[in-house]
Amino acid sequence: MDLNRLKNFITVAETGSIGRAATSLHVAQPALSKSIQALEADLGTQLLQRSPQGVVTTEAGARLYDHCQILFKQVDRARSAVRRALGVPSRPVV
């Protein structure tokens, strides 16, 4: 699983729209769609229910979304821990 694809998935799930997510992520809509399709192929299941009104997560998508929230919190904690170990301030110094 690729972290960029997971981030793309989270953004689509949160915005409810591939178009709005593409704008937010500054990527082309077809590229974002392919990223989501690749994630679905990797997991072997549909993650989003698509309709003309937008997208909603499937049951599998909702479970993945929950795990992604935990995963990205852990990534942020790891980044902060490494910066602290190197003596890099985690916030701007004023």
CSV table of N, CA, C and O in Angstrom, one decimal:
chain,number,residue,atom,x,y,z
A,1,MET,N,0.8,-1.2,0.0
A,1,MET,CA,0.0,0.0,0.0
A,1,MET,C,0.9,1.2,0.0
A,1,MET,O,1.8,1.3,0.7
A,2,ASP,N,0.5,2.2,-0.8
A,2,ASP,CA,1.3,3.4,-1.0
A,2,ASP,C,0.6,4.5,-0.1
A,2,ASP,O,-0.6,4.7,-0.2
A,3,LEU,N,1.4,5.2,0.6
A,3,LEU,CA,0.9,6.3,1.5
A,3,LEU,C,0.2,7.4,0.7
A,3,LEU,O,-0.8,8.0,1.1
A,4,ASN,N,0.7,7.7,-0.5
A,4,ASN,CA,0.1,8.8,-1.3
A,4,ASN,C,-1.3,8.3,-1.8
A,4,ASN,O,-2.2,9.1,-1.8
A,5,ARG,N,-1.4,7.1,-2.1
A,5,ARG,CA,-2.7,6.6,-2.5
A,5,ARG,C,-3.7,6.6,-1.3
A,5,ARG,O,-4.9,7.0,-1.5
A,6,LEU,N,-3.2,6.3,-0.2
A,6,LEU,CA,-4.1,6.3,1.0
A,6,LEU,C,-4.5,7.8,1.3
A,6,LEU,O,-5.6,8.0,1.7
A,7,LYS,N,-3.5,8.7,1.2
A,7,LYS,CA,-3.9,10.1,1.4
A,7,LYS,C,-4.9,10.6,0.4
A,7,LYS,O,-5.8,11.3,0.7
A,8,ASN,N,-4.7,10.2,-0.9
A,8,ASN,CA,-5.7,10.5,-1.9
A,8,ASN,C,-7.1,9.9,-1.5
A,8,ASN,O,-8.1,10.6,-1.6
A,9,PHE,N,-7.1,8.7,-1.1
A,9,PHE,CA,-8.4,8.1,-0.7
A,9,PHE,C,-9.0,8.9,0.5
A,9,PHE,O,-10.3,9.1,0.4
A,10,ILE,N,-8.3,9.2,1.5
A,10,ILE,CA,-8.8,10.0,2.6
A,10,ILE,C,-9.5,11.3,2.1
A,10,ILE,O,-10.6,11.7,2.5
A,11,THR,N,-8.8,12.0,1.2
A,11,THR,CA,-9.3,13.3,0.7
A,11,THR,C,-10.5,13.1,-0.1
A,11,THR,O,-11.5,13.8,0.1
A,12,VAL,N,-10.6,12.1,-0.9
A,12,VAL,CA,-11.8,11.8,-1.7
A,12,VAL,C,-13.0,11.4,-0.7
A,12,VAL,O,-14.1,12.0,-0.8
A,13,ALA,N,-12.7,10.6,0.3
A,13,ALA,CA,-13.7,10.2,1.3
A,13,ALA,C,-14.2,11.4,2.0
A,13,ALA,O,-15.4,11.6,2.3
A,14,GLU,N,-13.3,12.3,2.4
A,14,GLU,CA,-13.7,13.5,3.2
A,14,GLU,C,-14.5,14.5,2.4
A,14,GLU,O,-15.4,15.2,2.9
A,15,THR,N,-14.1,14.7,1.1
A,15,THR,CA,-14.8,15.7,0.3
A,15,THR,C,-16.0,15.2,-0.3
A,15,THR,O,-16.9,15.9,-0.7
A,16,GLY,N,-16.1,13.8,-0.5
A,16,GLY,CA,-17.3,13.2,-1.1
A,16,GLY,C,-17.3,13.4,-2.6
A,16,GLY,O,-18.4,13.2,-3.3
A,17,SER,N,-16.2,13.8,-3.2
A,17,SER,CA,-16.1,14.1,-4.6
A,17,SER,C,-14.7,13.9,-5.1
A,17,SER,O,-13.8,14.5,-4.6
A,18,ILE,N,-14.6,13.2,-6.2
A,18,ILE,CA,-13.2,13.1,-6.8
A,18,ILE,C,-12.8,14.4,-7.4
A,18,ILE,O,-11.6,14.8,-7.3
A,19,GLY,N,-13.7,15.1,-8.0
A,19,GLY,CA,-13.3,16.5,-8.5
A,19,GLY,C,-12.8,17.4,-7.5
A,19,GLY,O,-11.8,18.1,-7.7
A,20,ARG,N,-13.6,17.5,-6.4
A,20,ARG,CA,-13.1,18.4,-5.3
A,20,ARG,C,-11.8,18.0,-4.7
A,20,ARG,O,-11.0,18.8,-4.3
A,21,ALA,N,-11.7,16.7,-4.5
A,21,ALA,CA,-10.5,16.1,-3.9
A,21,ALA,C,-9.3,16.4,-4.9
A,21,ALA,O,-8.2,16.8,-4.4
A,22,ALA,N,-9.5,16.3,-6.2
A,22,ALA,CA,-8.4,16.5,-7.1
A,22,ALA,C,-8.0,18.0,-7.0
A,22,ALA,O,-6.8,18.3,-7.0
A,23,THR,N,-8.9,18.9,-6.9
A,23,THR,CA,-8.6,20.3,-6.8
A,23,THR,C,-7.8,20.5,-5.5
A,23,THR,O,-6.8,21.2,-5.5
A,24,SER,N,-8.3,20.0,-4.4
A,24,SER,CA,-7.6,20.1,-3.1
A,24,SER,C,-6.2,19.6,-3.1
A,24,SER,O,-5.3,20.1,-2.5
A,25,LEU,N,-6.0,18.4,-3.8
A,25,LEU,CA,-4.7,17.8,-3.8
A,25,LEU,C,-3.8,18.3,-4.9
A,25,LEU,O,-2.6,17.9,-5.0
A,26,HIS,N,-4.4,19.2,-5.8
A,26,HIS,CA,-3.6,19.8,-6.9
A,26,HIS,C,-3.1,18.7,-7.9
A,26,HIS,O,-2.0,18.7,-8.3
A,27,VAL,N,-4.0,17.8,-8.2
A,27,VAL,CA,-3.7,16.7,-9.2
A,27,VAL,C,-4.9,16.7,-10.2
A,27,VAL,O,-6.0,17.2,-9.9
A,28,ALA,N,-4.6,16.1,-11.3
A,28,ALA,CA,-5.7,15.9,-12.3
A,28,ALA,C,-6.7,14.9,-11.9
A,28,ALA,O,-6.3,13.9,-11.3
A,29,GLN,N,-7.9,15.1,-12.2
A,29,GLN,CA,-9.0,14.2,-11.8
A,29,GLN,C,-8.8,12.8,-12.3
A,29,GLN,O,-8.9,11.8,-11.6
A,30,PRO,N,-8.4,12.6,-13.6
A,30,PRO,CA,-8.1,11.2,-14.1
A,30,PRO,C,-7.0,10.5,-13.3
A,30,PRO,O,-7.1,9.3,-13.0
A,31,ALA,N,-5.9,11.3,-13.0
A,31,ALA,CA,-4.9,10.7,-12.2
A,31,ALA,C,-5.3,10.2,-10.8
A,31,ALA,O,-4.9,9.2,-10.3
A,32,LEU,N,-6.2,11.1,-10.2
A,32,LEU,CA,-6.7,10.7,-8.9
A,32,LEU,C,-7.6,9.5,-9.0
A,32,LEU,O,-7.5,8.6,-8.1
A,33,SER,N,-8.4,9.4,-10.0
A,33,SER,CA,-9.3,8.3,-10.2
A,33,SER,C,-8.5,7.0,-10.4
A,33,SER,O,-8.8,5.9,-9.8
A,34,LYS,N,-7.4,7.1,-11.1
A,34,LYS,CA,-6.5,5.9,-11.3
A,34,LYS,C,-5.8,5.5,-10.0
A,34,LYS,O,-5.7,4.3,-9.8
A,35,SER,N,-5.5,6.5,-9.2
A,35,SER,CA,-4.9,6.2,-7.9
A,35,SER,C,-5.9,5.4,-7.0
A,35,SER,O,-5.5,4.4,-6.4
A,36,ILE,N,-7.1,5.8,-7.0
A,36,ILE,CA,-8.1,5.1,-6.2
A,36,ILE,C,-8.4,3.8,-6.8
A,36,ILE,O,-8.5,2.8,-6.0
A,37,GLN,N,-8.5,3.6,-8.1
A,37,GLN,CA,-8.7,2.3,-8.7
A,37,GLN,C,-7.5,1.4,-8.4
A,37,GLN,O,-7.7,0.2,-8.2
A,38,ALA,N,-6.3,1.9,-8.4
A,38,ALA,CA,-5.1,1.1,-8.1
A,38,ALA,C,-5.2,0.6,-6.7
A,38,ALA,O,-4.8,-0.6,-6.4
A,39,LEU,N,-5.6,1.5,-5.7
A,39,LEU,CA,-5.8,1.1,-4.3
A,39,LEU,C,-6.8,0.0,-4.2
A,39,LEU,O,-6.7,-1.0,-3.5
A,40,GLU,N,-7.9,0.2,-4.9
A,40,GLU,CA,-9.0,-0.8,-4.9
A,40,GLU,C,-8.5,-2.2,-5.5
A,40,GLU,O,-8.8,-3.2,-4.9
A,41,ALA,N,-7.7,-2.1,-6.5
A,41,ALA,CA,-7.2,-3.3,-7.1
A,41,ALA,C,-6.2,-4.0,-6.1
A,41,ALA,O,-6.3,-5.2,-6.0
A,42,ASP,N,-5.4,-3.2,-5.5
A,42,ASP,CA,-4.5,-3.7,-4.5
A,42,ASP,C,-5.2,-4.5,-3.3
A,42,ASP,O,-4.8,-5.5,-2.9
A,43,LEU,N,-6.3,-3.9,-2.9
A,43,LEU,CA,-7.0,-4.5,-1.8
A,43,LEU,C,-8.1,-5.5,-2.2
A,43,LEU,O,-8.6,-6.2,-1.4
A,44,GLY,N,-8.4,-5.5,-3.5
A,44,GLY,CA,-9.3,-6.5,-4.1
A,44,GLY,C,-10.8,-6.2,-3.7
A,44,GLY,O,-11.6,-7.1,-3.7
A,45,THR,N,-11.1,-4.9,-3.5
A,45,THR,CA,-12.5,-4.6,-3.2
A,45,THR,C,-12.8,-3.1,-3.5
A,45,THR,O,-11.8,-2.3,-3.6
A,46,GLN,N,-14.0,-2.8,-3.7
A,46,GLN,CA,-14.4,-1.5,-4.0
A,46,GLN,C,-14.5,-0.7,-2.7
A,46,GLN,O,-15.0,-1.2,-1.7
A,47,LEU,N,-13.9,0.5,-2.7
A,47,LEU,CA,-13.8,1.3,-1.5
A,47,LEU,C,-14.8,2.5,-1.5
A,47,LEU,O,-15.2,3.0,-0.5
A,48,LEU,N,-15.2,2.9,-2.7
A,48,LEU,CA,-16.1,4.0,-2.9
A,48,LEU,C,-17.3,3.6,-3.8
A,48,LEU,O,-17.1,2.9,-4.8
A,49,GLN,N,-18.4,4.1,-3.4
A,49,GLN,CA,-19.6,4.0,-4.2
A,49,GLN,C,-19.8,5.3,-5.0
A,49,GLN,O,-20.0,6.3,-4.4
A,50,ARG,N,-19.6,5.2,-6.3
A,50,ARG,CA,-19.7,6.4,-7.1
A,50,ARG,C,-21.1,6.6,-7.7
A,50,ARG,O,-21.8,5.7,-8.1
A,51,SER,N,-21.5,7.9,-7.8
A,51,SER,CA,-22.7,8.3,-8.3
A,51,SER,C,-22.6,9.6,-8.9
A,51,SER,O,-21.6,10.3,-8.7
A,52,PRO,N,-23.6,10.1,-9.7
A,52,PRO,CA,-23.5,11.5,-10.3
A,52,PRO,C,-23.4,12.5,-9.2
A,52,PRO,O,-22.9,13.6,-9.4
A,53,GLN,N,-23.9,12.2,-8.0
A,53,GLN,CA,-23.9,13.2,-6.9
A,53,GLN,C,-22.6,13.2,-6.1
A,53,GLN,O,-22.4,14.1,-5.3
A,54,GLY,N,-21.7,12.3,-6.4
A,54,GLY,CA,-20.5,12.2,-5.7
A,54,GLY,C,-20.1,10.8,-5.3
A,54,GLY,O,-20.5,9.8,-5.9
A,55,VAL,N,-19.3,10.7,-4.2
A,55,VAL,CA,-18.9,9.3,-3.7
A,55,VAL,C,-19.2,9.2,-2.2
A,55,VAL,O,-19.1,10.2,-1.5
A,56,VAL,N,-19.4,8.0,-1.8
A,56,VAL,CA,-19.5,7.6,-0.4
A,56,VAL,C,-18.7,6.4,-0.2
A,56,VAL,O,-18.5,5.6,-1.2
A,57,THR,N,-18.1,6.2,1.0
A,57,THR,CA,-17.4,5.0,1.2
A,57,THR,C,-18.3,3.7,1.3
A,57,THR,O,-19.4,3.8,1.8
A,58,THR,N,-17.8,2.6,0.8
A,58,THR,CA,-18.4,1.3,1.1
A,58,THR,C,-18.1,0.9,2.5
A,58,THR,O,-17.3,1.6,3.2
A,59,GLU,N,-18.6,-0.2,2.9
A,59,GLU,CA,-18.2,-0.7,4.3
A,59,GLU,C,-16.7,-0.9,4.4
A,59,GLU,O,-16.1,-0.5,5.3
A,60,ALA,N,-16.1,-1.5,3.3
A,60,ALA,CA,-14.7,-1.7,3.3
A,60,ALA,C,-13.9,-0.3,3.3
A,60,ALA,O,-12.9,-0.2,4.0
A,61,GLY,N,-14.5,0.6,2.5
A,61,GLY,CA,-13.9,1.9,2.5
A,61,GLY,C,-13.9,2.6,3.8
A,61,GLY,O,-13.0,3.3,4.3
A,62,ALA,N,-15.0,2.5,4.6
A,62,ALA,CA,-15.2,3.1,5.9
A,62,ALA,C,-14.2,2.5,6.9
A,62,ALA,O,-13.5,3.2,7.7
A,63,ARG,N,-13.9,1.2,6.8
A,63,ARG,CA,-13.0,0.5,7.6
A,63,ARG,C,-11.5,1.0,7.3
A,63,ARG,O,-10.7,1.3,8.2
A,64,LEU,N,-11.3,1.1,6.0
A,64,LEU,CA,-9.9,1.6,5.6
A,64,LEU,C,-9.7,3.0,6.0
A,64,LEU,O,-8.7,3.4,6.5
A,65,TYR,N,-10.8,3.9,5.9
A,65,TYR,CA,-10.7,5.3,6.4
A,65,TYR,C,-10.3,5.3,7.8
A,65,TYR,O,-9.4,6.1,8.2
A,66,ASP,N,-11.0,4.5,8.7
A,66,ASP,CA,-10.6,4.5,10.1
A,66,ASP,C,-9.2,4.1,10.3
A,66,ASP,O,-8.5,4.8,11.1
A,67,HIS,N,-8.7,3.1,9.6
A,67,HIS,CA,-7.3,2.7,9.8
A,67,HIS,C,-6.3,3.8,9.3
A,67,HIS,O,-5.3,4.0,9.9
A,68,CYS,N,-6.7,4.5,8.2
A,68,CYS,CA,-5.9,5.5,7.7
A,68,CYS,C,-5.7,6.7,8.7
A,68,CYS,O,-4.6,7.2,8.8
A,69,GLN,N,-6.8,7.0,9.4
A,69,GLN,CA,-6.7,8.0,10.4
A,69,GLN,C,-5.7,7.7,11.5
A,69,GLN,O,-4.8,8.5,11.8
A,70,ILE,N,-5.7,6.4,11.9
A,70,ILE,CA,-4.7,6.0,12.9
A,70,ILE,C,-3.3,6.0,12.3
A,70,ILE,O,-2.4,6.4,12.9
A,71,LEU,N,-3.2,5.5,11.1
A,71,LEU,CA,-1.9,5.4,10.4
A,71,LEU,C,-1.2,6.8,10.3
A,71,LEU,O,-0.1,6.9,10.6
A,72,PHE,N,-2.0,7.7,9.8
A,72,PHE,CA,-1.4,9.0,9.6
A,72,PHE,C,-1.1,9.8,10.9
A,72,PHE,O,-0.2,10.6,10.9
A,73,LYS,N,-1.8,9.5,11.9
A,73,LYS,CA,-1.5,10.0,13.3
A,73,LYS,C,-0.2,9.5,13.7
A,73,LYS,O,0.7,10.2,14.2
A,74,GLN,N,0.0,8.2,13.5
A,74,GLN,CA,1.3,7.5,13.8
A,74,GLN,C,2.5,8.1,13.0
A,74,GLN,O,3.6,8.3,13.5
A,75,VAL,N,2.2,8.3,11.7
A,75,VAL,CA,3.3,8.9,10.9
A,75,VAL,C,3.7,10.3,11.4
A,75,VAL,O,4.8,10.6,11.5
A,76,ASP,N,2.7,11.1,11.8
A,76,ASP,CA,3.0,12.4,12.3
A,76,ASP,C,3.8,12.3,13.6
A,76,ASP,O,4.7,13.1,13.9
A,77,ARG,N,3.4,11.3,14.5
A,77,ARG,CA,4.1,11.1,15.7
A,77,ARG,C,5.6,10.7,15.5
A,77,ARG,O,6.5,11.1,16.1
A,78,ALA,N,5.7,9.8,14.5
A,78,ALA,CA,7.1,9.3,14.1
A,78,ALA,C,7.9,10.5,13.6
A,78,ALA,O,9.1,10.6,14.0
A,79,ARG,N,7.4,11.3,12.8
A,79,ARG,CA,8.1,12.5,12.2
A,79,ARG,C,8.5,13.4,13.4
A,79,ARG,O,9.6,13.9,13.4
A,80,SER,N,7.6,13.7,14.3
A,80,SER,CA,7.9,14.5,15.4
A,80,SER,C,9.0,13.9,16.3
A,80,SER,O,9.9,14.6,16.8
A,81,ALA,N,8.9,12.6,16.5
A,81,ALA,CA,9.9,12.0,17.4
A,81,ALA,C,11.3,12.0,16.7
A,81,ALA,O,12.3,12.3,17.4
A,82,VAL,N,11.4,11.9,15.5
A,82,VAL,CA,12.7,12.0,14.8
A,82,VAL,C,13.2,13.4,14.8
A,82,VAL,O,14.4,13.6,15.1
A,83,ARG,N,12.4,14.3,14.6
A,83,ARG,CA,12.8,15.7,14.7
A,83,ARG,C,13.3,16.1,16.1
A,83,ARG,O,14.3,16.8,16.3
A,84,ARG,N,12.6,15.6,17.1
A,84,ARG,CA,13.0,15.9,18.5
A,84,ARG,C,14.4,15.2,18.7
A,84,ARG,O,15.2,15.8,19.4
A,85,ALA,N,14.6,14.0,18.2
A,85,ALA,CA,15.8,13.3,18.4
A,85,ALA,C,17.0,14.1,17.8
A,85,ALA,O,18.1,14.1,18.2
A,86,LEU,N,16.7,14.8,16.7
A,86,LEU,CA,17.7,15.6,16.0
A,86,LEU,C,17.8,17.0,16.5
A,86,LEU,O,18.7,17.7,16.0
A,87,GLY,N,17.0,17.3,17.5
A,87,GLY,CA,17.0,18.7,18.0
A,87,GLY,C,16.3,19.7,17.1
A,87,GLY,O,16.5,20.9,17.3
A,88,VAL,N,15.5,19.3,16.2
A,88,VAL,CA,14.8,20.2,15.3
A,88,VAL,C,13.5,20.6,16.0
A,88,VAL,O,12.8,19.8,16.5
A,89,PRO,N,13.3,21.9,16.2
A,89,PRO,CA,12.0,22.4,16.8
A,89,PRO,C,10.8,21.9,16.1
A,89,PRO,O,10.8,21.9,14.9
A,90,SER,N,9.8,21.4,16.9
A,90,SER,CA,8.6,21.0,16.2
A,90,SER,C,7.7,22.1,15.9
A,90,SER,O,6.8,22.0,15.1
A,91,ARG,N,7.9,23.3,16.4
A,91,ARG,CA,7.2,24.5,16.1
A,91,ARG,C,8.1,25.6,15.8
A,91,ARG,O,9.3,25.6,16.3
A,92,PRO,N,7.6,26.6,15.1
A,92,PRO,CA,8.5,27.8,14.8
A,92,PRO,C,9.0,28.4,16.1
A,92,PRO,O,8.2,28.6,17.1
A,93,VAL,N,10.3,28.8,16.1
A,93,VAL,CA,10.8,29.5,17.3
A,93,VAL,C,10.6,31.0,17.1
A,93,VAL,O,10.9,31.5,16.0
A,94,VAL,N,10.1,31.7,18.1
A,94,VAL,CA,9.9,33.1,18.0
A,94,VAL,C,10.7,33.9,19.0
A,94,VAL,O,11.1,33.4,20.0
